[in-house]
Amino acid sequence: MRLTVIGCGHLGATHAACMAELGHDVLGVDTDPERVHLLNRGKAPFFEAELDELLVRHTCSGKLRFTTSYAQAGSFGEVHFLTLGTPRADRGNATDVSHLLSAVRQLSPHLRQPSLVVGRSTVPVGTAARMAGYLKRISSAGPETHLAWNPEFLRESTAIHDTLYPDRIVVGLDSEDAAVDEAMLRQVYRPILRKGAPFLTTDLATSELVKCAANAFLATKISFINAMAELCEAANADVYQLTEALAHDERIGAGGMWPGLGFGGGCLPKDIHGFMAAAASLGTGQSLAFLREVDAVNTRRRSRVVWLARQRCGGNLDGKRIAIWGAAFKPMTDDVRDSPALAVAHSLFRKGARVVVHDPMALDKARKSHPHLTFCEDLTESTVEADLLLHLTDWPQYRRAAPEQLMPRVARPYVIDARGALDAGRWRRAGWTYDCLGRPPFPGQAVGPDGHLTRNR
Ligand SMILES: NC(=O)C1=CN([C@@H]2O[C@H](COP(=O)(O)OP(=O)(O)OC[C@H]3O[C@@H](n4cnc5c(N)ncnc54)[C@H](O)[C@@H]3O)[C@@H](O)[C@H]2O)C=CC1
Ligand SMILES: O=C(O)[C@H]1O[C@H](OP(=O)(O)OP(=O)(O)OC[C@H]2O[C@@H](n3ccc(=O)[nH]c3=O)[C@H](O)[C@@H]2O)[C@H](O)[C@@H](O)[C@@H]1O
C-alpha cells in the first residue's frame, strides 16, 4: 500500500520506518527541511535504538522517502497518518492541537482520490469527531475523505519493538464509514495482525480516551509507588523491598512501578494535564482530580532530592560543586523534554550550586534547553572535586561505574541515588555516604558496621 506519515518526530519517524519494514511504500512529510534532509540520508534527528538501521535499509530500498511537500503527499497515498505533536498549550493545561489542524488544512486541497486520514497523536476527546467533519468539508476529494483514530502506545527507547510487536492496535472509527475504514487499516497492519496482535475497534471518542486513560494509569502507578517511597522515608522502611513484595500479587504486577525520581518526558506529564483539562471542559473535572495529586507526588520527588542535596552539603548549596549523572528523561534516549534530572540540576543551580551534568547521549539537547548549566562528556571527569554526586537517570554506565576509582577524585564522597539502581553495599564499602530515595538511612541516621541503622533522625 502507499502511505504517508505526516509529522516525522519521535512517533512519526518511527511509524514511517516501521510501515516500510512491513512492506508498504511510505512518504514521510515534515515542515522542517533539515529534519527531512537528515531522514532522507537514513539518519534520525534523535536517538532511538535500531531506528537508523531501518531508515538506512528502506531509504536505500526506495520504500521510504521524506518530503516537505504536501502536494506530493496528497497525490502519493491512499492512507495518510497524522503523527503531529500535541504539546501543552502556552497558557493553562489544555492540549494544543493546532499542528494537527494545520496539517489537515495543508493536506486536504491536495487529496486526489478517496482517502483515509488516520490520527495517531494523543488528543483530547472530541478532537477526532471535529476533525472528521472539518476534513469532509474542506477536502478536495469531498465526503470520500474519511477519518479514523489509531492512538499509539510506543515507549521511547523500545519504539521499534513496540510498533512492530504492539500489545494491541486500537482503532476508533466514524460510524458512517466504519466497515470500509476498518478493512483498510486491517490491510495496513496485516503482517502485525498475523503475529497475533489484538485489533480492537471502537468509536472515535473511546479510542481517544483509551490513550489518555493508559497514560494516566501509567503515571498514577509511578506516583503511587513514589507516595509509598515518601512513607518509607518517614518510617525507615525500604520502598524497593515493598515494591518487590507488592509485585508478586499478579493483580498489581511489577511493570511500570519502579520508584525513584518520578516520570518526565514528552508525554506522561503533558498528557495528565491535558486529560484533566479535557475532563474539566466536559464538566467532569472531579473525576480526574486525583491526577493533581499524581502530579504533586511526582514534583515532590524532585524537591526531595534538592532537599537531601542541601542536607548533605551542610544546609547551604552556595558554591557547592555537584556532579549530576543523567540529563535524559530516562535511559536509552537523548530526549530531555521535561527531564526530572535537568529539573533537579536547574533547581540546584538556582540555589547557588555549581552543577556539572554528565549524560552518555543527551548532552547536545541538554545544552540547548539549559545553556546556563555546565556539562561534561566524561563520566569520571564530571565528579572531580565534587562535594556531592547525584544519580538521576538510570543509564547502565552509571551502574557499572567503580566507586573505588572515583573516591580519590571527589572533594567529599557523598552520593544520592535517586533511581535506586546503584549497588549500595559496594558504594558504602568503598567509603561513600550513600543515600537512596525511599530507602533508609537519611541525613541524621547512620549505618553501623552490621549494615543496620544506628541513629534516628
Ligand atoms: N514520543 C513518543 O514516544 C510518543 C508520542 N505520542 C504522541 O504522538 C504525537 C507526536 O509526538 P512526538 O513524535 O513526540 O512529537 P515531536 O514533537 O517529536 O514531532 C512532531 C513533528 O511534527 C513536525 N511538524 C510540526 N508541524 C507540522 C506540520 N504542519 N506538518 C508536518 N509536520 C509538522 C515537527 O517538525 C516534528 O518533526 C503527540 O501527540 C504525542 O503525545 C504517542 C506515543 C508515543
Ligand atoms: O504517550 C506516550 O508518548 C508514551 O508515554 C510513555 O512512554 P515514554 O514517555 O517513552 O516512557 P516511559 O518508559 O513510560 O517512562 C516515562 C517516565 O516515567 C519514569 N518511570 C517509568 C517506569 C517506572 O516504573 N518508573 C518510572 O519512574 C521514566 O523514568 C520516565 O521518566 C508510555 O509508557 C507509552 O506507553 C506512551 O505511548
XYZ file of C-alpha atoms and ligand atoms in Angstrom, residues 122 152-157 162 168 211 214-215 218 222 225-226 254-271 298 329-331 338 340 419, ligand 2:
78
model
C -2.649 11.877 21.649
C -0.030 4.829 19.559
C 1.351 3.286 22.760
C 5.079 3.020 21.991
C 7.751 3.946 24.524
C 10.856 5.838 23.508
C 13.912 3.532 23.750
C 6.653 -1.601 20.434
C -2.810 -4.121 20.891
C -4.854 6.551 25.047
C -3.493 4.465 29.530
C -1.038 7.304 30.160
C 0.885 4.617 33.966
C 4.528 5.564 39.246
C 4.835 3.811 44.397
C 6.602 7.137 44.910
C 5.900 -5.136 38.715
C 5.708 -3.398 35.328
C 5.905 0.402 35.369
C 6.170 0.584 39.149
C 9.843 1.334 39.720
C 10.189 4.019 42.401
C 12.640 6.893 42.096
C 12.685 10.406 40.760
C 9.310 10.132 39.047
C 8.136 10.487 35.484
C 9.149 13.012 32.844
C 9.372 13.072 29.063
C 7.317 14.491 26.211
C 4.156 12.572 27.098
C 3.120 11.477 30.611
C 3.451 14.933 32.248
C 1.690 16.833 29.458
C -0.909 14.116 28.928
C 5.799 13.462 41.033
C 14.274 11.878 30.921
C 15.047 8.151 31.018
C 17.907 5.903 29.836
C 10.508 17.588 30.957
C 13.396 15.162 36.020
C 16.864 5.861 40.861
O 2.307 8.546 25.036
C 3.495 8.382 25.010
O 4.279 9.120 24.433
C 4.133 7.229 25.690
O 4.411 7.633 27.064
C 5.082 6.636 27.845
O 6.319 6.282 27.238
P 7.677 7.115 27.480
O 7.343 8.515 27.833
O 8.535 6.847 26.295
O 8.435 6.483 28.702
P 8.134 5.514 29.943
O 9.013 4.352 29.791
O 6.690 5.284 30.200
O 8.736 6.430 31.105
C 8.157 7.679 31.425
C 8.828 8.250 32.659
O 8.462 7.507 33.816
C 9.616 7.064 34.519
N 9.313 5.719 35.059
C 8.876 4.749 34.216
C 8.563 3.499 34.721
C 8.692 3.246 36.098
O 8.433 2.130 36.612
N 9.125 4.242 36.906
C 9.440 5.493 36.418
O 9.826 6.393 37.188
C 10.744 7.063 33.485
O 11.992 7.222 34.100
C 10.350 8.250 32.625
O 10.825 9.460 33.177
C 4.213 5.384 27.871
O 4.905 4.355 28.571
C 3.902 4.890 26.460
O 3.040 3.771 26.506
C 3.219 6.028 25.695
O 2.976 5.642 24.352
